[in-house]
Amino acid sequence: MTGTAIGIGVGPGDPELMTLKGARILATVPVVAYPAPETGDSLARRIAAAHLPPSATEIAIRMPLSSNRFPVESVYDRAADEISGHLANGRDVAILCEGDPFFYGSFMYLFARLAEHWPVDVVPGVSSLTACAAVSGKPLAALNDVLTVLPATLPDDVLRERLAVTDAAAIIKVGRHLPRVRAVLDDLGLAGHAEYIEHATMADEKHSPLSELEDAKAPYFSMILVHHRGAAWA
Amino acid sequence: MTGTAIGIGVGPGDPELMTLKGARILATVPVVAYPAPETGDSLARRIAAAHLPPSATEIAIRMPLSSNRFPVESVYDRAADEISGHLANGRDVAILCEGDPFFYGSFMYLFARLAEHWPVDVVPGVSSLTACAAVSGKPLAALNDVLTVLPATLPDDVLRERLAVTDAAAIIKVGRHLPRVRAVLDDLGLAGHAEYIEHATMADEKHSPLSELEDAKAPYFSMILVHHRGAAWA
């Protein structure tokens, strides 16, 4: 009997936004892997900490600060090898994922390496998308609305084209792209309908209408939600 | 002291996909409201049943089978009045929502009526979007992908235009629109990259590549997920 890799969405940040299923599985799993920075704490582990049994073997998948393609690939290769060793020996491995495993997550890299060889289950989690909507206090989309999720890393013209034709949009990974995104929304006359949210449901959560935001830079975990009509029910 | 209305996302169907926060709040709340059909059980209540205290006052918001605009509006007016009565008397009211409250949910109707007058909190839940991706066993979107959520109720030409320019798409509320959606995907050469999922994470869950689906009709809780490149990591 081989083990199963289980991608567990631990939600957007508030440990209470984990699912009952995620918490139950974590309480008994023998091996737990999670993404982590080169040095220091893993956010995903911190969210799930209350449910990790002290006896679990832990695998911190540490990402080098440099974003060159080669080292990142090799980090995932090594992590997949280590996880495969446990699976081959019949041990299930939980892989913690911030938000939801299949919604813009780095879990994809492990999934692509593991799913060919081993059974992989996914426990969905609360995504940053709906967490940010909850924090902003406005419905994301309703009825016949088209909702578009746009990484802020896309070029200005792509952002502009997509924003022009959607009813609602979530611009994710805002980070250093904030001034560019703001300029595009201004151009389209949408800045007044945009809400800015960072670190949704975490202790340092922050949100405001985009028009009232004075910062020129945003953290990676930030999002801008826009609705063409101003509100989903308008 | 007035009460607070709390929209709680109970997740896509599996009761274990409720959040710890949703379960905790439900265990102590004095009043619980939920959408229900004209006769019979409420799905949202069924998902949350294990956490409802027997002492809670329950408000079933029963939707008439007829979908005329007028009666639906008056059903929400009456429900908002009943909920407001409890809030005015200092009692918190949990409002159960399938999936996530702000992701294409009928909670919007109550939110629009209550939020002007009372404090309203939202506890986000696992949405059908990520639940269907988990069931299909394929990442929804990654990296620079544009992800578009499209209600199947949209006209063919809108579906075609939006599907042509997105990397990934989730077509929701497929229902009786299945043949139309399938024809549009065929036209665009995307049918081979489409996964069909119904009743994700429920007892009667069903999923298959769209190309292998023989049914001409789908239930309301069904979704088609498409990725232009076939996979989020391709």
Coordinates of C-alpha atoms in Angstrom, one line a residue:
Chain A
M1 CA 0.0 0.0 0.0
T2 CA 1.4 3.4 -1.0
G3 CA 0.4 6.6 0.7
T4 CA -1.7 9.5 -0.7
A5 CA -0.6 13.1 -1.1
I6 CA -3.3 15.4 0.2
G7 CA -3.3 19.0 -0.8
I8 CA -5.1 20.9 1.9
G9 CA -6.3 24.5 1.5
V10 CA -5.8 26.1 4.8
G11 CA -7.7 29.3 3.8
P12 CA -6.7 32.9 3.5
G13 CA -5.0 33.5 6.9
D14 CA -7.5 33.4 9.8
P15 CA -6.8 29.9 11.3
E16 CA -10.6 29.6 12.0
L17 CA -11.2 29.7 8.2
M18 CA -9.7 26.2 7.9
T19 CA -12.3 23.6 7.0
L20 CA -13.3 20.9 9.5
K21 CA -12.1 18.3 6.9
G22 CA -8.6 20.0 6.7
A23 CA -8.3 20.1 10.5
R24 CA -9.4 16.4 10.8
I25 CA -7.0 15.1 8.3
L26 CA -4.1 17.1 9.7
A27 CA -4.7 15.8 13.2
T28 CA -3.7 12.2 12.1
V29 CA -1.4 12.6 9.1
P30 CA 2.2 11.3 9.7
V31 CA 3.9 13.7 7.3
V32 CA 3.2 17.4 6.6
A33 CA 4.9 19.5 3.9
Y34 CA 4.5 23.3 3.4
P35 CA 6.0 26.2 1.5
A36 CA 8.3 28.4 3.5
P37 CA 10.6 31.3 2.8
E38 CA 14.3 30.9 2.6
T39 CA 14.6 31.6 6.3
G40 CA 11.8 32.0 8.9
D41 CA 8.2 30.9 9.4
S42 CA 5.9 29.3 6.9
L43 CA 2.6 31.2 6.6
A44 CA 0.7 28.0 5.7
R45 CA 2.1 26.2 8.7
R46 CA 1.3 29.1 11.0
I47 CA -2.4 29.0 9.9
A48 CA -2.6 25.3 10.5
A49 CA -0.4 25.1 13.6
A50 CA -3.1 24.2 16.1
H51 CA -3.9 21.0 14.2
L52 CA -0.5 19.6 13.6
P53 CA 0.3 16.6 15.8
P54 CA 3.7 17.0 17.5
S55 CA 4.7 13.6 16.2
A56 CA 4.4 14.5 12.5
T57 CA 7.4 14.6 10.2
E58 CA 7.6 18.1 8.8
I59 CA 9.0 19.0 5.3
A60 CA 9.6 22.8 4.9
I61 CA 9.8 23.5 1.2
R62 CA 12.1 26.6 1.3
M63 CA 12.1 28.9 -1.7
P64 CA 15.3 30.8 -2.4
L65 CA 14.9 34.6 -2.5
S66 CA 16.2 34.7 -6.1
S67 CA 13.4 34.0 -8.6
N68 CA 15.5 32.5 -11.3
R69 CA 13.7 29.7 -13.0
F70 CA 16.3 27.0 -12.4
P71 CA 16.6 27.0 -8.6
V72 CA 12.8 27.1 -8.1
E73 CA 12.3 24.0 -10.3
S74 CA 15.0 22.2 -8.4
V75 CA 13.5 23.0 -5.1
Y76 CA 10.2 21.4 -6.2
D77 CA 12.1 18.5 -7.7
R78 CA 13.7 17.8 -4.3
A79 CA 10.5 18.3 -2.4
A80 CA 8.6 15.9 -4.7
D81 CA 11.4 13.3 -4.2
E82 CA 11.2 13.6 -0.4
I83 CA 7.4 13.4 -0.5
S84 CA 7.6 10.4 -2.9
G85 CA 9.8 8.6 -0.4
H86 CA 7.2 8.8 2.3
L87 CA 4.4 7.8 -0.2
A88 CA 6.4 4.8 -1.4
N89 CA 6.6 3.7 2.3
G90 CA 2.8 3.9 2.7
R91 CA 2.7 7.2 4.6
D92 CA 0.1 9.8 3.6
V93 CA 1.6 13.3 3.2
A94 CA -0.5 16.5 3.8
I95 CA 0.7 19.4 1.7
L96 CA -0.5 22.7 3.2
C97 CA -1.5 25.4 0.7
E98 CA -2.5 29.0 1.5
G99 CA -6.0 29.7 0.3
D100 CA -7.1 26.9 -2.0
P101 CA -4.6 24.4 -3.6
F102 CA -5.9 24.9 -7.2
F103 CA -6.5 28.6 -7.2
Y104 CA -3.2 30.3 -8.2
G105 CA -1.3 28.3 -5.7
S106 CA 2.3 27.0 -5.7
F107 CA 0.8 23.5 -5.0
M108 CA 0.5 23.2 -8.8
Y109 CA 4.3 22.6 -9.0
L110 CA 4.1 19.6 -6.6
F111 CA 0.9 18.4 -8.1
A112 CA 2.4 18.3 -11.6
R113 CA 5.3 16.2 -10.2
L114 CA 3.3 13.9 -8.0
A115 CA 0.0 13.2 -9.8
E116 CA 1.6 11.0 -12.4
H117 CA 3.0 8.6 -9.9
W118 CA 0.8 8.7 -6.8
P119 CA -2.8 9.2 -5.7
V120 CA -3.3 12.9 -5.0
D121 CA -6.4 14.2 -3.2
V122 CA -7.3 17.9 -2.8
V123 CA -9.3 19.4 0.1
P124 CA -10.5 22.8 -1.2
G125 CA -10.1 25.8 1.0
V126 CA -11.5 29.3 1.3
S127 CA -9.7 31.3 -1.4
S128 CA -8.4 34.8 -1.1
L129 CA -11.0 35.7 -3.7
T130 CA -14.0 35.2 -1.4
A131 CA -12.1 36.2 1.7
C132 CA -11.3 39.6 0.2
A133 CA -14.9 40.1 -0.8
A134 CA -16.0 39.3 2.8
V135 CA -13.5 41.8 4.2
S136 CA -14.6 44.5 1.7
G137 CA -18.2 44.0 2.6
K138 CA -19.4 43.8 -0.9
P139 CA -20.8 40.9 -3.0
L140 CA -18.3 39.8 -5.6
A141 CA -20.7 38.8 -8.4
A142 CA -24.3 37.8 -8.9
L143 CA -26.8 36.6 -11.4
N144 CA -25.5 37.0 -15.0
D145 CA -22.3 38.8 -14.0
V146 CA -19.1 37.9 -15.7
L147 CA -16.3 37.8 -13.1
T148 CA -12.7 37.9 -14.3
V149 CA -9.6 37.1 -12.2
L150 CA -6.6 39.1 -13.4
P151 CA -3.0 38.7 -12.1
A152 CA -1.6 42.3 -11.8
T153 CA 1.5 41.0 -13.5
L154 CA -0.2 41.1 -16.9
P155 CA 0.7 43.9 -19.3
D156 CA -1.3 47.2 -19.1
D157 CA -3.1 46.5 -22.5
V158 CA -4.3 43.1 -21.4
L159 CA -5.5 44.4 -18.1
R160 CA -7.3 47.2 -19.9
E161 CA -9.0 45.0 -22.5
R162 CA -10.2 42.5 -19.9
L163 CA -11.4 45.1 -17.4
A164 CA -13.3 46.9 -20.1
V165 CA -15.6 43.9 -20.9
T166 CA -16.2 42.3 -17.5
D167 CA -18.9 43.1 -15.0
A168 CA -16.7 42.3 -12.0
A169 CA -13.0 41.8 -11.6
A170 CA -10.5 40.6 -9.0
I171 CA -7.0 41.9 -9.6
I172 CA -4.7 39.6 -7.7
K173 CA -1.0 39.8 -6.7
V174 CA -1.1 43.6 -6.8
G175 CA 2.2 44.2 -5.0
R176 CA 4.5 46.6 -6.8
H177 CA 2.1 46.8 -9.8
L178 CA -0.3 49.0 -7.7
P179 CA 0.5 52.3 -9.6
R180 CA 0.1 50.6 -13.0
V181 CA -3.2 49.0 -12.0
R182 CA -4.5 52.2 -10.5
A183 CA -3.7 54.1 -13.8
V184 CA -5.6 51.5 -15.9
L185 CA -8.6 51.7 -13.6
D186 CA -8.5 55.5 -13.7
D187 CA -8.4 55.4 -17.5
L188 CA -11.4 53.2 -17.6
G189 CA -13.4 55.3 -15.1
L190 CA -13.5 52.3 -12.7
A191 CA -11.3 53.6 -9.9
G192 CA -14.3 54.9 -8.0
H193 CA -15.8 51.3 -8.0
A194 CA -12.6 49.6 -6.7
E195 CA -11.9 48.3 -3.3
Y196 CA -8.4 47.5 -2.1
I197 CA -7.7 44.7 0.4
E198 CA -4.4 43.4 1.8
H199 CA -3.8 40.4 4.1
A200 CA -7.5 39.6 4.2
T201 CA -8.5 37.9 7.5
M202 CA -5.0 38.2 9.0
A203 CA -4.0 40.2 12.0
D204 CA -2.6 43.0 9.8
E205 CA -5.6 43.1 7.5
K206 CA -6.2 46.4 5.8
H207 CA -8.9 47.6 3.4
S208 CA -10.2 50.8 1.9
P209 CA -11.7 52.2 -1.3
L210 CA -8.8 52.3 -3.7
S211 CA -9.4 56.1 -4.1
E212 CA -8.5 56.5 -0.4
L213 CA -5.3 54.4 -0.5
E214 CA -2.2 56.6 -0.3
D215 CA 0.4 53.8 -0.6
A216 CA 2.3 53.5 -3.8
K217 CA 3.2 49.8 -3.1
A218 CA 1.2 46.9 -1.9
P219 CA 2.3 43.5 -0.5
Y220 CA 2.1 40.3 -2.5
F221 CA -1.1 39.2 -0.7
S222 CA -3.2 42.1 -1.9
M223 CA -6.2 42.4 -4.2
I224 CA -8.4 45.0 -5.9
L225 CA -12.0 44.1 -6.4
V226 CA -14.0 46.1 -9.0
H227 CA -17.6 46.0 -10.0
H228 CA -18.7 48.0 -13.1
R229 CA -22.1 48.8 -11.8
G230 CA -20.6 49.7 -8.3
A231 CA -22.5 46.8 -6.7
A232 CA -23.5 43.3 -7.7
W233 CA -27.2 44.1 -7.1
A234 CA -27.3 47.5 -8.8
Chain B
M1 CA -27.7 46.9 21.6
T2 CA -28.9 45.6 18.2
G3 CA -27.9 42.3 16.8
T4 CA -25.6 41.5 13.9
A5 CA -26.6 39.6 10.8
I6 CA -23.9 37.1 9.9
G7 CA -23.8 35.6 6.4
I8 CA -22.1 32.2 6.8
G9 CA -20.8 30.3 3.8
V10 CA -21.4 26.7 4.5
G11 CA -19.4 25.4 1.6
P12 CA -20.3 23.4 -1.5
G13 CA -22.1 20.4 0.0
D14 CA -19.8 18.2 2.1
P15 CA -20.6 19.2 5.7
E16 CA -16.9 18.8 6.6
L17 CA -16.1 21.6 4.2
M18 CA -17.7 24.1 6.6
T19 CA -15.1 26.4 8.3
L20 CA -14.3 26.1 11.9
K21 CA -15.5 29.7 12.3
G22 CA -18.8 29.0 10.7
A23 CA -19.4 26.0 12.9
R24 CA -18.4 27.9 16.1
I25 CA -20.7 30.8 15.4
L26 CA -23.7 28.5 14.5
A27 CA -23.3 26.6 17.8
T28 CA -24.3 29.7 19.8
V29 CA -26.4 31.9 17.6
P30 CA -30.0 32.4 18.7
V31 CA -31.6 32.7 15.2
V32 CA -30.7 30.9 12.0
A33 CA -32.2 31.8 8.6
Y34 CA -31.6 29.8 5.4
P35 CA -33.0 29.6 1.8
A36 CA -35.3 26.7 1.2
P37 CA -37.5 25.4 -1.7
E38 CA -41.3 26.0 -1.6
T39 CA -41.7 22.6 0.1
G40 CA -39.1 20.3 1.5
D41 CA -35.5 20.5 2.9
S42 CA -33.1 23.3 2.7
L43 CA -29.7 22.3 1.3
A44 CA -27.9 25.0 3.3
R45 CA -29.5 23.8 6.5
R46 CA -28.7 20.2 5.7
I47 CA -25.0 21.0 5.2
A48 CA -24.9 22.9 8.6
A49 CA -27.3 20.6 10.5
A50 CA -24.7 19.1 12.9
H51 CA -23.9 22.6 14.3
L52 CA -27.4 24.0 14.8
P53 CA -28.4 24.2 18.4
P54 CA -31.9 22.7 19.0
S55 CA -32.9 25.9 20.8
A56 CA -32.3 28.2 17.8
T57 CA -35.2 30.0 16.2
E58 CA -35.2 29.0 12.5
I59 CA -36.4 31.1 9.6
A60 CA -36.8 29.1 6.4
I61 CA -36.8 31.5 3.4
R62 CA -39.0 29.6 1.0
M63 CA -38.8 30.4 -2.6
P64 CA -41.9 29.9 -4.7
L65 CA -41.4 27.7 -7.8
S66 CA -42.6 30.5 -10.1
S67 CA -39.6 32.7 -11.0
N68 CA -41.6 35.9 -11.6
R69 CA -39.7 38.9 -10.3
F70 CA -42.5 40.2 -8.0
P71 CA -43.0 37.2 -5.7
V72 CA -39.2 36.6 -5.3
E73 CA -38.7 40.3 -4.2
S74 CA -41.6 40.1 -1.8
V75 CA -40.2 36.8 -0.3
Y76 CA -36.9 38.6 0.5
D77 CA -38.7 41.7 1.8
R78 CA -40.6 39.6 4.3
A79 CA -37.5 37.6 5.3
A80 CA -35.6 40.9 5.8
D81 CA -38.4 42.2 8.0
E82 CA -38.5 39.0 10.1
I83 CA -34.7 39.1 10.5
S84 CA -34.8 42.8 11.3
G85 CA -37.2 42.1 14.1
H86 CA -34.7 39.8 15.8
L87 CA -31.8 42.3 15.2
A88 CA -33.8 45.1 16.7
N89 CA -34.2 43.0 19.8
G90 CA -30.5 42.4 20.1
R91 CA -30.4 38.9 18.7
D92 CA -27.7 37.9 16.2
V93 CA -29.0 36.1 13.1
A94 CA -26.9 33.7 11.1
I95 CA -27.9 33.5 7.5
L96 CA -26.7 30.2 5.9
C97 CA -25.4 30.4 2.3
E98 CA -24.5 27.5 0.1
G99 CA -20.8 27.9 -1.0
D100 CA -19.7 31.5 -0.3
P101 CA -22.1 34.3 0.6
F102 CA -20.6 36.8 -1.9
F103 CA -20.0 34.4 -4.8
Y104 CA -23.2 34.3 -7.0
G105 CA -25.3 33.7 -3.9
S106 CA -28.9 34.6 -3.1
F107 CA -27.5 36.2 0.1
M108 CA -27.0 39.3 -2.0
Y109 CA -30.8 39.9 -1.9
L110 CA -30.8 39.9 1.9
F111 CA -27.5 41.8 2.1
A112 CA -28.9 44.6 0.0
R113 CA -31.9 44.9 2.3
L114 CA -30.2 44.5 5.6
A115 CA -26.8 46.3 5.2
E116 CA -28.3 49.8 5.2
H117 CA -29.8 49.4 8.6
W118 CA -27.8 46.8 10.5
P119 CA -24.3 45.5 11.0
V120 CA -23.7 42.6 8.6
D121 CA -20.7 40.3 8.9
V122 CA -19.7 37.7 6.3
V123 CA -17.9 34.5 7.0
P124 CA -16.4 33.3 3.7
G125 CA -16.9 29.7 2.7
V126 CA -15.4 27.2 0.2
S127 CA -17.0 28.2 -3.1
S128 CA -18.3 25.8 -5.8
L129 CA -15.4 27.2 -8.0
T130 CA -12.6 25.6 -6.0
A131 CA -14.7 22.6 -4.9
C132 CA -15.3 21.7 -8.6
A133 CA -11.6 22.1 -9.3
A134 CA -10.7 19.8 -6.4
V135 CA -13.2 17.2 -7.6
S136 CA -12.0 17.4 -11.2
G137 CA -8.4 16.9 -10.0
K138 CA -7.0 19.7 -12.1
P139 CA -5.6 23.1 -11.1
L140 CA -8.0 25.9 -12.0
A141 CA -5.5 28.6 -12.8
A142 CA -1.9 29.6 -12.1
L143 CA 0.8 32.2 -12.6
N144 CA -0.4 34.8 -15.2
D145 CA -3.6 33.0 -16.2
V146 CA -6.7 35.0 -16.7
L147 CA -9.6 33.1 -15.1
T148 CA -13.2 34.0 -16.2
V149 CA -16.4 32.9 -14.4
L150 CA -19.3 32.8 -16.9
P151 CA -22.9 32.1 -16.0
A152 CA -24.2 29.7 -18.7
T153 CA -27.3 31.8 -18.9
L154 CA -25.4 34.4 -21.0
P155 CA -26.1 34.5 -24.7
D156 CA -24.0 32.4 -27.0
D157 CA -22.1 35.3 -28.5
V158 CA -21.0 36.6 -25.1
L159 CA -19.9 33.1 -24.0
R160 CA -18.0 32.7 -27.2
E161 CA -16.2 36.1 -27.0
R162 CA -15.2 35.6 -23.4
L163 CA -14.1 32.0 -23.8
A164 CA -12.0 32.9 -26.8
V165 CA -9.7 35.3 -24.8
T166 CA -9.4 33.7 -21.4
D167 CA -6.8 31.2 -20.3
A168 CA -9.2 29.4 -17.9
A169 CA -12.9 29.5 -17.5
A170 CA -15.5 28.3 -15.1
I171 CA -19.0 28.1 -16.7
I172 CA -21.5 28.0 -13.8
K173 CA -25.2 27.2 -13.5
V174 CA -25.0 24.9 -16.6
G175 CA -28.4 23.3 -16.1
R176 CA -30.5 23.3 -19.2
H177 CA -27.9 25.3 -21.1
L178 CA -25.6 22.3 -21.5
P179 CA -26.2 21.7 -25.2
R180 CA -25.6 25.4 -26.0
V181 CA -22.5 25.6 -23.9
R182 CA -21.2 22.4 -25.5
A183 CA -21.8 23.7 -29.0
V184 CA -19.9 26.9 -28.2
L185 CA -16.9 25.0 -26.7
D186 CA -16.9 22.7 -29.8
D187 CA -16.8 25.7 -32.1
L188 CA -13.8 27.1 -30.2
G189 CA -12.0 23.8 -30.2
L190 CA -12.1 23.8 -26.4
A191 CA -14.4 20.8 -25.8
G192 CA -11.4 18.5 -25.4
H193 CA -10.1 20.6 -22.5
A194 CA -13.4 20.8 -20.6
E195 CA -14.3 19.0 -17.4
Y196 CA -17.9 18.6 -16.3
I197 CA -18.8 18.5 -12.6
E198 CA -22.2 18.3 -10.9
H199 CA -23.1 18.3 -7.2
A200 CA -19.4 18.7 -6.2
T201 CA -18.5 17.1 -2.8
M202 CA -22.1 15.9 -2.3
A203 CA -23.2 12.3 -2.0
D204 CA -24.4 12.3 -5.6
E205 CA -21.3 14.0 -7.0
K206 CA -20.5 13.3 -10.7
H207 CA -17.7 14.3 -12.9
S208 CA -16.2 13.4 -16.2
P209 CA -14.5 15.0 -19.2
L210 CA -17.2 16.9 -21.0
S211 CA -16.5 14.8 -24.1
E212 CA -17.6 11.7 -22.3
L213 CA -20.9 13.1 -20.9
E214 CA -23.9 11.7 -22.6
D215 CA -26.6 13.7 -20.8
A216 CA -28.3 16.5 -22.6
K217 CA -29.4 18.3 -19.4
A218 CA -27.5 19.1 -16.2
P219 CA -28.8 20.1 -12.8
Y220 CA -28.5 23.7 -11.5
F221 CA -25.5 22.9 -9.4
S222 CA -23.2 22.0 -12.2
M223 CA -20.1 23.5 -13.7
I224 CA -17.8 23.2 -16.7
L225 CA -14.1 24.0 -16.2
V226 CA -11.9 24.7 -19.2
H227 CA -8.2 25.5 -19.6
H228 CA -7.0 26.7 -23.0
R229 CA -3.7 25.0 -22.6
G230 CA -5.3 21.8 -21.2
A231 CA -3.6 22.3 -17.9
A232 CA -2.6 25.2 -15.7
W233 CA 1.1 24.2 -15.7
A234 CA 1.4 23.4 -19.5

